[in-house]
XYZ file of C-alpha atoms in Angstrom:
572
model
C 140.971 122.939 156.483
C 142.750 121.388 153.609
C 140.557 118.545 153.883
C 137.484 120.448 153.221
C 139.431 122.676 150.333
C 140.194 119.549 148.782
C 136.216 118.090 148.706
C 135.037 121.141 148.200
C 137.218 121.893 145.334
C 136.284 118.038 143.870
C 132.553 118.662 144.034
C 132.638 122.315 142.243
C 134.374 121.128 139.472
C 132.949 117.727 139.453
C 129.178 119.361 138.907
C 130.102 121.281 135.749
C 132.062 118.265 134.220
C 129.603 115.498 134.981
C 127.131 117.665 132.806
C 129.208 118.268 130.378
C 129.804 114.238 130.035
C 126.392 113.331 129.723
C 126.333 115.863 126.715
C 128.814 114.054 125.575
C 128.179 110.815 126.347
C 124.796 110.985 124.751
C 126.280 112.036 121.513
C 124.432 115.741 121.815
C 125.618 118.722 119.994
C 128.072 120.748 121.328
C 130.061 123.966 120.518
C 132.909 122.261 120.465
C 131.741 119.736 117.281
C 133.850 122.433 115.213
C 136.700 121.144 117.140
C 136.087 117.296 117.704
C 133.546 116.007 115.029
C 136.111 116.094 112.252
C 138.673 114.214 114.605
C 136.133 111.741 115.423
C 135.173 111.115 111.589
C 139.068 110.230 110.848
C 139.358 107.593 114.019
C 135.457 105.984 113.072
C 136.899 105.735 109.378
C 140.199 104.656 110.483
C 138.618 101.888 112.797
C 136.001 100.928 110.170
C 133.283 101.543 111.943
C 129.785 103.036 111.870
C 128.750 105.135 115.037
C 124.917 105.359 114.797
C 125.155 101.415 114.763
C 124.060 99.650 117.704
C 124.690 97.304 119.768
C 123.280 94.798 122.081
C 124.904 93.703 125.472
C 125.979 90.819 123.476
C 128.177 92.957 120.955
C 128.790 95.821 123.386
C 130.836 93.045 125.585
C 132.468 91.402 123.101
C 133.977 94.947 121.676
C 134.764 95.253 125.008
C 136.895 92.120 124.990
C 138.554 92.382 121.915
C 139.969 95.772 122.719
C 141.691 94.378 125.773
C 143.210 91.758 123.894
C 144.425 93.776 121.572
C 145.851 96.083 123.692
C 147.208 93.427 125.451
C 149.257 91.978 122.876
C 150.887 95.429 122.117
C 151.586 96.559 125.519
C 153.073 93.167 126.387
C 155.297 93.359 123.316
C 156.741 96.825 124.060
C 157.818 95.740 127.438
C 159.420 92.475 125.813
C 161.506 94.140 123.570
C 161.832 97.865 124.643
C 165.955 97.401 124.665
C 165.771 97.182 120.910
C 163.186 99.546 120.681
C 163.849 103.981 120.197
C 163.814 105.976 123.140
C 165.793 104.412 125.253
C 168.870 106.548 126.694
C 169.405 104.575 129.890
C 169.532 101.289 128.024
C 167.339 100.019 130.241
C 166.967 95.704 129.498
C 163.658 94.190 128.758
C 160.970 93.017 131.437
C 161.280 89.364 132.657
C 158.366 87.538 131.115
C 156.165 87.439 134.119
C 156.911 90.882 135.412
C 156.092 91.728 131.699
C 152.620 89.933 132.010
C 151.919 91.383 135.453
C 152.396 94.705 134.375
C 150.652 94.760 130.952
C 147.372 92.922 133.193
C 147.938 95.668 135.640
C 147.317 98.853 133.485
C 145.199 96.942 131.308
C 143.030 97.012 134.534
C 143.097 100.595 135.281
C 145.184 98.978 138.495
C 148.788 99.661 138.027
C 149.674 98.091 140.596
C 153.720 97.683 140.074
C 156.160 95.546 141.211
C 158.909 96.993 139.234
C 160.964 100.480 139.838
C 159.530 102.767 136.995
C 162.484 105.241 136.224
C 164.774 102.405 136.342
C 163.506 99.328 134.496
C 161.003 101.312 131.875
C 162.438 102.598 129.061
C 160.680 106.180 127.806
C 158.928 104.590 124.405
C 157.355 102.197 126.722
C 156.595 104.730 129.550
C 155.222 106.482 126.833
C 153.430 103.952 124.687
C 152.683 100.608 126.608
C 151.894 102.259 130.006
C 150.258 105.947 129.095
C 148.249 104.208 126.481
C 146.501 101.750 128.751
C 146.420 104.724 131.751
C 144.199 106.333 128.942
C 141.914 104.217 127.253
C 141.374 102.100 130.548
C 140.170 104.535 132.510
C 137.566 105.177 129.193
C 136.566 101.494 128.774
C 135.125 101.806 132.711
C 133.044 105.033 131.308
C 131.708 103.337 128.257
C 130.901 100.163 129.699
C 129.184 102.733 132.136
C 127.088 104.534 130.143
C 125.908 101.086 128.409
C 124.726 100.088 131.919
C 123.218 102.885 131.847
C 121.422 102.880 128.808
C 120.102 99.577 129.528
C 118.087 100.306 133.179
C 116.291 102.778 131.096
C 115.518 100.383 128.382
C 117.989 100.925 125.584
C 118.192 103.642 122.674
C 115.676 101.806 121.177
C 112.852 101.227 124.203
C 109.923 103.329 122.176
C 110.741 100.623 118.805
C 111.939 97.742 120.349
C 109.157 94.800 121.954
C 109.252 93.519 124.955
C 112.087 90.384 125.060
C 113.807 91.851 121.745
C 117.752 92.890 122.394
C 118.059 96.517 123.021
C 120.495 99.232 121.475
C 123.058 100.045 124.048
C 125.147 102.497 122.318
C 128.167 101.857 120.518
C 131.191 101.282 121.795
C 133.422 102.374 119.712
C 132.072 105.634 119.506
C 131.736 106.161 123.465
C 135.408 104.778 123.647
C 135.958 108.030 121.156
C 134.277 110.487 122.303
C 135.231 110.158 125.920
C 138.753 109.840 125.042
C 139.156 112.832 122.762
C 136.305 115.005 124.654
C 136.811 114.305 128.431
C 139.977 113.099 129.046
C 142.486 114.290 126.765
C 141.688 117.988 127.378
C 141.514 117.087 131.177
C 145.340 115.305 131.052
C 146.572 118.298 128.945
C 145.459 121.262 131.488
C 146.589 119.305 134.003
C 149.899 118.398 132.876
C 150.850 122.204 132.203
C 149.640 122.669 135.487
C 152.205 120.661 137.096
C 155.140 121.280 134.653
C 154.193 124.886 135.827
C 155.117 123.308 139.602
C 158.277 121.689 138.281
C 157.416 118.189 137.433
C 159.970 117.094 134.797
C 158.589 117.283 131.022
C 161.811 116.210 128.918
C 163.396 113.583 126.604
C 166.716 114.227 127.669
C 168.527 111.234 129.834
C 168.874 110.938 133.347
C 170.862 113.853 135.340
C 173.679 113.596 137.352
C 174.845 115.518 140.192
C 177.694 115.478 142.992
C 176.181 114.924 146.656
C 177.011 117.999 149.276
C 178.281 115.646 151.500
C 181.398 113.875 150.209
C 181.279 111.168 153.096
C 178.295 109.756 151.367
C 180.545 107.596 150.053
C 179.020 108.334 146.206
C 180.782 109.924 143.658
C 178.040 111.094 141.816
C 173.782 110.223 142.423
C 172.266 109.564 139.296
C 168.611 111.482 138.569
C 165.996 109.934 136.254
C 164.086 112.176 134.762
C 161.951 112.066 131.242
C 158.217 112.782 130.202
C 156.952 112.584 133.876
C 153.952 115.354 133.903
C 152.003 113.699 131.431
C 151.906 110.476 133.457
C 151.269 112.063 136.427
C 148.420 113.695 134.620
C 146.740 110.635 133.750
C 148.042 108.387 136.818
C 145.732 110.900 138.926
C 142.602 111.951 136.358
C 142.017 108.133 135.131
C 142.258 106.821 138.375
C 145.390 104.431 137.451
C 147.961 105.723 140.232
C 151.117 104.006 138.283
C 153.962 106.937 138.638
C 156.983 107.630 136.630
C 159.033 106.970 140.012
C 159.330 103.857 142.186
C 157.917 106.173 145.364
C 155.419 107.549 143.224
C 153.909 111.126 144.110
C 156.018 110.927 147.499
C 159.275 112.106 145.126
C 159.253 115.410 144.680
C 159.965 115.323 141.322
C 156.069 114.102 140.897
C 155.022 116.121 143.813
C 157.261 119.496 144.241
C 154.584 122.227 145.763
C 151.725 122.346 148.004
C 149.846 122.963 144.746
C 150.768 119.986 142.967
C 149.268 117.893 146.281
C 146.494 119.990 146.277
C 146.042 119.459 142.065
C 146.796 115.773 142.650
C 144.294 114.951 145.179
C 141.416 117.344 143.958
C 141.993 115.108 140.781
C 141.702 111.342 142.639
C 137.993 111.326 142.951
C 136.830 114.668 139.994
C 136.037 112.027 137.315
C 134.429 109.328 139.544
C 132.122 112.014 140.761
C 131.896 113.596 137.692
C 130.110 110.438 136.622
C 127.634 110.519 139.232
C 126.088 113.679 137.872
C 126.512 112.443 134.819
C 124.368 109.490 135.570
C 121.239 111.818 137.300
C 120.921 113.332 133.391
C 121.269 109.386 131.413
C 118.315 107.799 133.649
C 116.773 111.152 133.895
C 116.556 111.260 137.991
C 117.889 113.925 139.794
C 117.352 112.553 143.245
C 118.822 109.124 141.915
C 122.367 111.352 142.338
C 121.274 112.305 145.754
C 120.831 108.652 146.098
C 124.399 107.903 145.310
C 126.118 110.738 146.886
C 124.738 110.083 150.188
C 125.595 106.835 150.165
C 129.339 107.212 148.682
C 129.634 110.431 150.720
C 128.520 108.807 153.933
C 130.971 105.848 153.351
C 133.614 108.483 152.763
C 133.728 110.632 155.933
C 133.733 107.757 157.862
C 137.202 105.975 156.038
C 138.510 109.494 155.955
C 137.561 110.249 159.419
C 139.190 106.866 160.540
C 142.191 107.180 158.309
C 143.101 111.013 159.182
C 142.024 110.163 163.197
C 144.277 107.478 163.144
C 147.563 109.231 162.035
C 146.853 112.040 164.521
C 148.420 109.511 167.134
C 152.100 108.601 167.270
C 153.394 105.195 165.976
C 154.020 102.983 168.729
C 157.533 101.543 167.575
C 158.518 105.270 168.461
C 157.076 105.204 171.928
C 160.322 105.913 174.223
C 161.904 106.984 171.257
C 160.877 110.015 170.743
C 158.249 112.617 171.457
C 154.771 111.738 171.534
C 153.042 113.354 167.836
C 151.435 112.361 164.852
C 152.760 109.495 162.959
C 155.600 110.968 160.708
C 157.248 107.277 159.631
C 157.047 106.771 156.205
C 155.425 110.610 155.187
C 156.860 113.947 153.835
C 158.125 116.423 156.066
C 156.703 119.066 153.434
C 153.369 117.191 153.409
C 152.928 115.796 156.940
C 150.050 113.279 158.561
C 146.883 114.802 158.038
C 148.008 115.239 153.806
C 149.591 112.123 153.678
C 146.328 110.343 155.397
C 143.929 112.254 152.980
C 145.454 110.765 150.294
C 145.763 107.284 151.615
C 141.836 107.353 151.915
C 140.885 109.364 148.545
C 143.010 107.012 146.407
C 141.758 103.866 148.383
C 138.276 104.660 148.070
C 138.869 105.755 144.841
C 140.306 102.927 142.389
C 143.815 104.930 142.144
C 146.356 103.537 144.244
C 148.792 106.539 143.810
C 150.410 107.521 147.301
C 152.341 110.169 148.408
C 153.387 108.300 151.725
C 154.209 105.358 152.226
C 150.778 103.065 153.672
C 153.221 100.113 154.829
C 154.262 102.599 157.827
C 150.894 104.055 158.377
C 148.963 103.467 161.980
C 146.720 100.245 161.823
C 143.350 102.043 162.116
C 144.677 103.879 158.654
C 145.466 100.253 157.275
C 141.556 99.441 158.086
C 140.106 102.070 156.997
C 142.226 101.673 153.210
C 141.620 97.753 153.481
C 137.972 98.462 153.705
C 137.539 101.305 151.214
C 139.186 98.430 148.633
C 137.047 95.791 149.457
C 134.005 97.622 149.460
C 135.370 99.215 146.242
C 132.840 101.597 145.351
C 133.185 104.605 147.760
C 133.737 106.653 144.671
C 135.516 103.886 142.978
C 136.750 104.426 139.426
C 135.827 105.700 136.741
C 132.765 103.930 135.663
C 133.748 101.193 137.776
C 133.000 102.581 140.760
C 129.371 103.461 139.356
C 128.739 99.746 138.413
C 129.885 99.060 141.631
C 127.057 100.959 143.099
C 124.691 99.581 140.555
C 125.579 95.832 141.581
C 124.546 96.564 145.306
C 121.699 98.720 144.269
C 120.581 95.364 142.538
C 121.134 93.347 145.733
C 119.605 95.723 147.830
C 116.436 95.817 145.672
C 116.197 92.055 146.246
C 116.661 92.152 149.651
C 114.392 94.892 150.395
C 111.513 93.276 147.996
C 111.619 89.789 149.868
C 111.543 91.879 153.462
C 108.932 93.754 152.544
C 106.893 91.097 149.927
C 107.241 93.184 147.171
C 108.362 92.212 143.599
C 112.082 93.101 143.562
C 112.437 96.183 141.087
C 115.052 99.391 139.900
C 112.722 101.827 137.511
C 109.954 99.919 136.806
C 111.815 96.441 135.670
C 111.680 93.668 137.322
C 114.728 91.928 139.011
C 114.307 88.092 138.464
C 116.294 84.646 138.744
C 118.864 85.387 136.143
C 119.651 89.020 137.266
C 120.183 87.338 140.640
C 122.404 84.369 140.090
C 125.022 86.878 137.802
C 125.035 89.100 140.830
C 125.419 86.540 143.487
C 128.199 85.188 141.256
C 129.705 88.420 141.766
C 129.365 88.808 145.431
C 130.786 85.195 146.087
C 133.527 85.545 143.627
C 135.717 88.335 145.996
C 135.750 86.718 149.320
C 136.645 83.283 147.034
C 139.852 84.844 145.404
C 140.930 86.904 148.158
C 141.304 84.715 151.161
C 142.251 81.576 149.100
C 145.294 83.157 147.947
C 146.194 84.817 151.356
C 145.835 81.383 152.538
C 147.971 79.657 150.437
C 150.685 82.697 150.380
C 151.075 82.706 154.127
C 151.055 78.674 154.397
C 154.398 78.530 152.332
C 156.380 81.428 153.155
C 159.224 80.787 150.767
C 157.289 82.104 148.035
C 155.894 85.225 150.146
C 159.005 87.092 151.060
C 157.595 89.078 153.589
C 159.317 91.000 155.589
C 156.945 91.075 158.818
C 155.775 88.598 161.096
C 152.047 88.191 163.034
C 149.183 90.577 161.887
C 151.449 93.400 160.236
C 152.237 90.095 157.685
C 149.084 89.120 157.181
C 147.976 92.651 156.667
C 151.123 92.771 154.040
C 150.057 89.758 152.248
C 146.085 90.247 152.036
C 146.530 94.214 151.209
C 148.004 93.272 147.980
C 145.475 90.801 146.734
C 142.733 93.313 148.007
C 144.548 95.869 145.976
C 144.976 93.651 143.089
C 141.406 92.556 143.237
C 139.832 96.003 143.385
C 141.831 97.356 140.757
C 143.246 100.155 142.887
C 147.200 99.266 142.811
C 148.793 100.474 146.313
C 150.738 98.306 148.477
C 151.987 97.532 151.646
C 155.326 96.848 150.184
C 157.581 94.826 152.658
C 156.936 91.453 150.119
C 158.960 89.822 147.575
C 156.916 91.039 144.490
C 158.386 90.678 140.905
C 159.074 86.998 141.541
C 156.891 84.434 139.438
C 154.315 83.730 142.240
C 153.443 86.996 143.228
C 153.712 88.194 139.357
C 151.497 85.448 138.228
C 149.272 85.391 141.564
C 148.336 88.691 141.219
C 147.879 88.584 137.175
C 144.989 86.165 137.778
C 143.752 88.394 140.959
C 143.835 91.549 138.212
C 141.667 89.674 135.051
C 138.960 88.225 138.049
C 138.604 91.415 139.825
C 138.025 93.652 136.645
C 136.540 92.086 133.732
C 133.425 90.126 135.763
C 132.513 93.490 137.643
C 132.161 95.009 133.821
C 130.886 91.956 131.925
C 127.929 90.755 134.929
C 126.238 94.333 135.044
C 126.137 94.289 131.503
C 124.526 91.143 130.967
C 122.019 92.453 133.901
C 121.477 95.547 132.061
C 120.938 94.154 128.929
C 118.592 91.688 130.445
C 116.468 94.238 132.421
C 116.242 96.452 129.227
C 114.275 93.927 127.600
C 111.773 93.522 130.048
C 108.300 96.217 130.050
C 108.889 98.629 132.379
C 105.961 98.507 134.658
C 104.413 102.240 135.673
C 105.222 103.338 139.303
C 102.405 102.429 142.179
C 101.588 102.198 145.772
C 103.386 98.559 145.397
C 106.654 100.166 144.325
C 109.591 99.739 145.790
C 111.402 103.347 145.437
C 115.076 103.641 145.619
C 115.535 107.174 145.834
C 114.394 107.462 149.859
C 116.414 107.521 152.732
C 115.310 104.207 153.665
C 116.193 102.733 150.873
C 119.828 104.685 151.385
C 120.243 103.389 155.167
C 119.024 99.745 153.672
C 121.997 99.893 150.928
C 124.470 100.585 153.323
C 123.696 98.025 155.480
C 123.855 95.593 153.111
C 127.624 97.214 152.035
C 128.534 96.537 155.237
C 127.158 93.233 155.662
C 128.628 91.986 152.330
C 131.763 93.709 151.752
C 133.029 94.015 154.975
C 131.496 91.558 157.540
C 132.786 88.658 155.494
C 136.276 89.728 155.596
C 135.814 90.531 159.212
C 138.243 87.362 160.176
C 140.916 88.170 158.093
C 140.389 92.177 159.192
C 140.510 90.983 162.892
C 143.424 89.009 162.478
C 145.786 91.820 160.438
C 145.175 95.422 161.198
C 142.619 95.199 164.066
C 144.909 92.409 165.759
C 147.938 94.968 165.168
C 145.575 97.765 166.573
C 144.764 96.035 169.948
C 148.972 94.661 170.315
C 149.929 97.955 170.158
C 147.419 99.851 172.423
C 148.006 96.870 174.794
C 151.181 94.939 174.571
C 150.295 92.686 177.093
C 147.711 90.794 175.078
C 150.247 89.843 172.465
């Protein structure tokens, strides 16, 4: 039942929102210009910059780029210096160098995936300012690059002026950074954060608490209690699809997660933007059924990982057998949440690019491991925000090629042809994953000094090519159970972070602003249609076939290997 609550709950709200952002989004008056436009004026003047300006794919990417570096720079100095900095009651030291790089490339991302202890080794100013700020506008860079994308199938703002082969106008991006920002998700974040400060998630500046345990054997004097500015985070950590929480444990703690409304807030908000952004997409191309295209195929990928994931904790975990009773899995989860919460959240924020957990996946039954494993490397069940979109874009592409060479018809997405280029950026793309993923695994397990991990056999593998998965999709969970924060894993994963994020937003724009330049040639008996069922079935079995198939080694070897050992120990 609280499955379906949660879904349900995700697509009501999700319907009204996505409209709302394509108002938005397209720069269309509003009722609410009274309250934004004169906002919006200060930051465009501030920024020195024109909104009705446009640019090409060209200038939309390198905008793009230059905004990550120079949040980069900032972020990375905060966490360098944050002992000398305000804000800091704990007197918590500054980041190591390369756990300082790590992190800034992680919520750069929209990954934060962390191998440091939040409430102990981030001071509030940098909680605050180096790690909110990216959770923000990160989340907003996915939407804008987005919106470009989808600008450009459709032939740019300019398609009735411009001539065939001329660039084409695909918004700019400072002004869809803005307006997203001060329109969608700051309004979203503040709601929500009352919402859970309302539950009893800590909103303060004071320092950390300290209290005397009940038991005096427990051989502590006193247990210290970070607290701080924790609802805002976990505000943002779940609408912008970052997952990064105040607290080591994340939204396990109770002081992220105290009620059964604050899980049920938390995991309504995992996948409300990403889906938000598939309505949204229905009004920019001007489709309707080209949403009933995506949802089918995102929804269809979803009960499945869900179904696995939920199924799969339902059975007891088999270093228990003898032990105890046989029941659900319980190792590693809640006692106030229990397995079938704890697995619905291991599959939304898995299939969504969050990474936030409120149990612990390292202890989780293997068919749960496979079923998160494969939601990351397919990496657009949902997805993130705009990300996750693209995602579905880049094997709409592929699929579109596929189907035209089956079926000897010119490869085509509304009316533009997909040629040579197109194809070689996306193949690029497709090759690029299984490249960086399994040649780090490799070398990781070969020398195990610099691994640390804490398993042997398939549960180690799984350990070790979870993270780089993780890493790669920009999603930020873990297995835990390695020795992360050291230089190789830091640095490792830094590189895993940049590859996996900023060629999945840079390719389809270059495609996009490609295909907008071409004449878009009317619809005809000839025409390959993507909005058909066929067309849906096709897509996912090219998913499958790419995403998953060629990982099907590694897959067989770590959780399905650990699936079959345990159901028959004989075989091991």
């Amino acid at each position: 039942m609280e499955i379906l609550i949660a879904f349900g709950l995700a697509i009501l709200l999700a319907w009204p929102l996505g409209r709302y952002m394509a108002v938005v989004m397209q720069g269309r008056a509003s009722r609410l210009d009274i309250v934004f436009a004169p906002v919006e004026r200060l930051i465009y003047r501030w920024l020195r910059v024109d909104p009705a300006r446009g640019m090409d794919w060209r200038s939309y990417a390198a905008a793009f780029l230059g905004s990550n570096v120079a949040l980069f720079v900032l972020a990375f100095t905060v966490f360098m210096t944050q002992a000398w900095l305000p804000l800091n009651p704990d007197g918590v030291p500054n980041m190591s160098w390369h756990t300082a790089l790590h992190t800034t490339m992680s919520f750069l991302t929209n990954t934060d995936q962390q191998h440091y202890s939040g409430q102990a080794q981030l001071s509030y100013l940098a909680q605050m300012t180096g790690i909110v700020t990216l959770q923000m506008l990160s989340p907003v860079m996915g939407l804008a690059a987005l919106v470009a994308v989808l600008r450009g199938i459709v032939g740019g703002l300019n398609v009735a002026q411009a001539r065939e082969g001329e660039p084409r106008d695909l918004g700019n991006y400072w002004a869809d950074m803005t307006r997203a920002t001060l329109r969608i998700l700051l309004p979203l974040c503040l709601v929500l954060s009352l919402a859970l400060t309302w539950q009893g998630v800590p909103a303060t500046f004071g320092g950390a608490h300290h209290a005397v345990p009940v038991d005096s054997a427990a051989g502590m004097a006193s247990q210290t209690i970070p607290v701080g500015p924790v609802s805002p985070m976990v505000a943002i950590k779940q609408l912008g699809t970052n997952g990064g929480g105040w607290y080591g444990p994340n939204s396990a703690v109770p002081l992220e997660n105290p009620t059964p409304l604050s899980n049920l807030l938390e995991v309504v908000s995992i996948p409300l933007l990403p889906m938000a952004c598939i309505f949204m997409a229905g009004a920019f191309v001007g489709r309707r059924r080209f949403t009933a295209l995506i949802f089918a195929v995102m929804g269809t990928l979803c009960i499945a990982l869900t179904t696995l994931a939920v199924t799969s904790e339902q059975h007891p975990n088999a270093a228990a057998h003898g032990i105890v009773a046989d029941a659900p899995n319980m190792e590693g989860k809640e006692q106030r949440l229990g397995p079938v919460d704890s697995a619905l959240w291991a599959a939304l924020t898995t299939q969504v690019n969050n990474g936030s957990v409120n149990a612990m996946h390292d202890s989780m039954n293997p068919g749960t491991g496979l079923a998160t494993m494969s939601a990351m490397l397919i990496n657009m069940v949902w997805g993130g925000i705009g990300c996750g979109l693209l995602g579905f874009l880049i094997y709409m592409w592929i699929t579109a090629f596929v189907c035209g060479l089956m079926t000897g018809r010119t490869p085509e997405v509304f009316g533009r042809k997909l040629e040579t280029r197109e194809i070689k950026l996306l193949s690029a793309l497709l090759v690029l994953q299984p490249i960086v993923l399994l040649g780090l695994t490799a070398i990781a397990l070969s020398v195990p000094s610099i691994t640390g991990n804490s398993n042997p056999a398939f549960h180690g593998l799984s350990q070790v090519f979870y993270e780089y998965t993780s890493a790669y999709a920009n999603n930020g969970s873990g297995f835990a159970g390695l020795s992360s924060g050291t230089v190789w894993w830091d640095m490792s994963c830094f590189v895993v972070l940049a590859l996996g994020r900023f060629p999945a937003i840079l390719i389809p724009l270059a495609v996009a602003g490609s295909l907008a330049a071409k004449r878009a040639a009317p619809a005809g008996n000839g025409t390959l249609r993507v909005e058909t069922p066929t067309f849906g079935f096709a897509m996912l079995a090219v998913i499958v076939l790419f995403a998953l198939l060629s990982f099907m080694p590694v897959l067989v070897l770590g959780p399905i290997g650990e699936w079959l050992s345990l159901a028959a120990p004989s075989i091991r």
